[in-house]
Amino acid sequence: MKGNLISWEVGDPLKVLVAVITVPVLSYLLAAGYLHSMAGLALIHGNEPPTFSPSTATSSMSAHWLFVYPSLVSGFWILLSLFTSVISVLTFRYDRDRGYALSLYSLPYSKLGIYLSKVASTLVFAVLASLFPIIAVAVFLNADLSPVLWPLLGSTTFLYELVLTFYFVFFVLSVSVLFSVLLRNMFLSFLAAFFVTVVPYFSSLIMPPFSFVEGFTDVLNGGTPFSPANAAAGLALPIILLLLSLVVFLRGDVV
C-alpha cells in the first residue's frame, strides 16, 4: 500500500519534469567546474596536470582535485538546494493548493502513511539529483582511467563525501517540509526554505547545509562525517524537524 503511494508521488509528471530539467544542469555545472579546475592544474604543473597512477591513485594531485572540486562549484550546491526545496514544497503543498488533496486523503491510507510516502519520495528525488551528477562526472570525464578510477570511487574519502552530500539534501529537505506544513501557501513555503538554507551562504555564515560542503576539505585531512557535530547537524536535527513536521501534518487540516 505505502509502496503504491511512493511510486505515485515519484511518478508525478510535474516533479519528474522539474527533475529532468534540473539534473542535466547540475551535471553540467559539475562537469564545467571539474574541467576548469583541471585546466588550472595544467597551468600550474605544465602542459598536463598530474595524472592518476595505480601506485599513487588516492594520493596524486589529480585524485585530490577529484575529491575537492565539488566543494568549489558553488552554483551546483545552490541549485541543488533550490531543487530540493522546490520538490519538497511541491510534494507537500501542490495537492492542497490545487484543490485535490481531499481526493487523496479520502483514499484508504493513513495520514502517517501519506506523510512517510511524501518524505520518502522527496528524498528519492533529492538523493538521485545530488549523487548522479557527482558520480557521473567522475566516471565519464575519466573513463580512460577506469583501472585507477574505481579504487578512487570506492575509497573512504569519496564515500565520506557522498555522506556529506546526503547530509546537505537531508537538511534542506527537512527545513522545506517543515515550512510546507506550517505555511498555507506554496510560494511562501519555498521563500522561507530558500531564506533559511541559502541566504546564510551569501552572508558568509558557516551554517548547515553549506557547512557540509566545507567538510569536503576536512575529509581530505582525515576528518569524518560521523563526528558528533556533523551527525547532529546532518542527521539528528533534520530528524527532529521532520518529527515536528509530522506532528503539524497529523494535527492540521487537509486543506
XYZ file of C-alpha atoms in Angstrom:
255
model
C 0.000 0.000 0.000
C 2.689 2.502 1.034
C 4.795 1.477 -1.953
C 1.931 2.481 -4.238
C 1.860 5.919 -2.644
C 5.608 6.358 -3.070
C 5.516 5.303 -6.713
C 2.580 7.646 -7.299
C 4.478 10.562 -5.750
C 7.699 9.747 -7.616
C 5.810 9.445 -10.883
C 4.132 12.841 -10.578
C 4.631 14.477 -14.012
C 5.390 17.947 -12.651
C 8.093 16.725 -10.278
C 9.569 14.476 -12.951
C 9.687 17.461 -15.324
C 11.475 19.585 -12.730
C 13.993 16.771 -12.193
C 14.526 16.204 -15.926
C 15.323 19.890 -16.356
C 17.436 20.315 -13.235
C 19.632 17.190 -13.129
C 21.334 17.851 -16.509
C 22.032 21.423 -15.389
C 23.533 20.159 -12.129
C 25.681 17.712 -14.104
C 26.804 20.479 -16.467
C 27.793 22.745 -13.580
C 29.914 19.995 -12.046
C 31.472 18.973 -15.375
C 32.362 22.572 -16.222
C 33.796 23.092 -12.758
C 35.887 19.928 -12.973
C 37.291 20.725 -16.423
C 38.051 24.282 -15.389
C 39.836 23.131 -12.244
C 41.886 20.560 -14.146
C 42.872 23.251 -16.668
C 44.085 25.305 -13.728
C 46.199 22.391 -12.545
C 47.687 22.102 -16.030
C 48.807 25.729 -15.866
C 50.470 25.096 -12.523
C 52.160 21.797 -13.403
C 52.930 22.287 -17.085
C 51.102 21.148 -20.183
C 49.380 18.259 -18.409
C 48.131 18.032 -14.843
C 49.498 15.201 -12.676
C 47.659 12.033 -13.618
C 46.444 9.084 -11.610
C 48.699 6.070 -11.368
C 47.982 2.631 -9.939
C 50.550 3.052 -7.176
C 49.517 6.552 -6.092
C 45.891 6.687 -7.192
C 44.473 8.124 -3.989
C 47.423 10.405 -3.197
C 48.032 12.038 -6.598
C 47.169 15.671 -7.204
C 44.500 14.675 -9.740
C 42.856 12.383 -7.199
C 42.988 15.143 -4.608
C 41.288 17.512 -7.029
C 38.662 14.927 -7.962
C 37.722 14.820 -4.299
C 37.799 18.543 -3.574
C 36.494 20.243 -6.734
C 32.735 19.739 -5.991
C 33.059 21.932 -2.910
C 34.312 24.755 -5.141
C 31.357 24.662 -7.558
C 29.020 26.866 -5.524
C 26.411 27.024 -8.293
C 25.873 23.273 -8.012
C 25.060 23.436 -4.306
C 22.844 26.496 -4.626
C 20.832 24.899 -7.439
C 20.690 21.586 -5.551
C 19.313 23.403 -2.518
C 16.692 25.157 -4.642
C 15.742 21.903 -6.377
C 15.303 20.060 -3.081
C 13.189 22.917 -1.722
C 11.010 23.023 -4.835
C 10.435 19.251 -4.843
C 9.641 19.260 -1.113
C 7.181 22.135 -1.402
C 5.528 20.623 -4.481
C 5.135 17.299 -2.700
C 3.503 18.741 0.389
C 1.638 21.766 -0.946
C 0.737 21.245 -4.607
C -2.201 18.924 -3.950
C -3.592 21.323 -1.349
C -3.071 24.487 -3.385
C -4.641 22.844 -6.458
C -7.629 21.568 -4.510
C -7.373 17.814 -4.989
C -5.975 16.988 -1.553
C -9.417 15.903 -0.350
C -9.488 13.213 -3.023
C -6.077 11.935 -1.939
C -6.934 11.871 1.757
C -10.223 10.086 1.066
C -8.258 7.044 -0.090
C -7.763 4.174 2.387
C -4.377 5.430 3.603
C -3.494 6.812 7.000
C -2.142 10.344 7.285
C 1.048 8.856 8.710
C 1.426 6.639 5.645
C 0.824 9.590 3.341
C 3.371 11.706 5.207
C 6.042 8.991 5.148
C 5.425 8.378 1.452
C 5.798 12.073 0.671
C 9.053 12.305 2.633
C 10.421 9.120 1.048
C 9.572 10.229 -2.499
C 11.127 13.649 -1.901
C 14.256 12.009 -0.544
C 14.462 9.804 -3.651
C 14.425 12.863 -5.918
C 16.925 14.785 -3.785
C 19.409 11.923 -3.398
C 19.338 10.998 -7.089
C 19.724 14.639 -8.126
C 22.743 15.049 -5.860
C 24.591 11.765 -6.299
C 24.036 11.164 -10.013
C 25.945 14.280 -11.185
C 28.851 13.700 -8.795
C 29.315 10.065 -9.800
C 28.520 10.581 -13.499
C 31.018 13.422 -13.932
C 33.761 11.435 -12.193
C 33.104 8.374 -14.358
C 32.514 9.903 -17.788
C 35.246 12.531 -17.670
C 37.796 9.939 -16.518
C 36.580 6.924 -18.496
C 40.056 6.408 -19.977
C 41.440 5.995 -16.447
C 38.988 3.319 -15.315
C 41.652 0.945 -13.873
C 42.577 3.521 -11.237
C 39.250 5.382 -11.138
C 37.258 2.613 -9.487
C 39.558 2.418 -6.439
C 39.066 6.178 -6.062
C 35.289 5.927 -6.224
C 35.363 3.100 -3.696
C 37.729 4.907 -1.351
C 36.728 6.033 2.115
C 37.291 9.655 1.144
C 34.801 9.538 -1.726
C 32.228 7.640 0.336
C 32.565 10.198 3.137
C 31.893 12.975 0.650
C 28.753 11.198 -0.520
C 27.624 11.050 3.119
C 28.183 14.811 3.453
C 26.173 15.310 0.274
C 23.343 13.266 1.792
C 23.506 15.448 4.913
C 23.170 18.503 2.676
C 19.980 17.385 0.916
C 18.502 15.817 4.054
C 18.853 19.101 5.941
C 17.331 21.147 3.106
C 14.513 18.631 2.778
C 13.663 18.739 6.479
C 13.563 22.542 6.551
C 11.459 22.717 3.386
C 8.992 20.110 4.616
C 8.569 21.963 7.921
C 7.712 25.226 6.194
C 5.449 23.388 3.757
C 3.250 22.098 6.561
C 3.446 25.282 8.648
C 2.593 27.768 5.899
C -0.541 27.630 3.774
C 0.982 28.936 0.571
C 3.366 27.223 -1.829
C 5.323 30.363 -2.697
C 5.742 31.425 0.934
C 6.910 27.922 1.859
C 9.572 27.976 -0.834
C 10.638 31.517 0.043
C 11.048 30.629 3.721
C 13.039 27.481 2.901
C 15.226 29.445 0.488
C 15.927 32.090 3.129
C 16.884 29.606 5.834
C 19.038 27.322 3.669
C 20.634 29.571 1.034
C 20.728 33.164 2.278
C 23.202 32.388 5.125
C 25.650 31.202 2.447
C 25.550 34.601 0.738
C 26.143 36.185 4.141
C 29.333 34.100 4.542
C 27.884 32.306 7.549
C 29.189 28.769 8.066
C 25.891 27.059 8.798
C 24.106 23.944 7.578
C 23.605 22.932 4.881
C 26.604 24.651 3.278
C 28.841 23.810 6.232
C 28.702 20.226 4.941
C 30.291 21.398 1.689
C 33.136 22.879 3.710
C 33.512 19.409 5.205
C 34.884 18.073 1.903
C 38.250 19.619 2.742
C 38.113 18.270 6.282
C 37.602 14.744 4.937
C 40.761 15.079 2.849
C 42.626 15.990 6.027
C 41.416 12.929 7.906
C 38.063 14.191 9.118
C 34.880 12.129 9.245
C 31.233 12.951 8.528
C 30.303 10.872 11.547
C 31.764 13.303 14.065
C 29.284 14.437 16.752
C 28.915 17.888 15.167
C 28.285 16.544 11.657
C 25.947 13.802 12.834
C 23.969 16.256 14.955
C 23.550 18.781 12.130
C 23.167 16.277 9.297
C 21.046 13.578 10.908
C 19.716 14.433 14.363
C 18.475 17.966 13.578
C 16.738 17.017 10.297
C 15.050 14.063 12.019
C 13.803 16.385 14.775
C 12.486 18.829 12.168
C 10.738 16.011 10.314
C 9.154 14.754 13.532
C 7.933 18.268 14.259
C 6.578 18.429 10.713
C 4.817 15.114 11.275
C 3.058 16.443 14.385
C 1.879 19.519 12.478
C 0.858 17.378 9.497
C -1.186 14.954 11.600
C -2.922 17.693 13.549
C -3.513 20.021 10.614
C -6.432 20.282 8.251
C -6.351 18.618 4.857
C -6.621 21.973 3.056
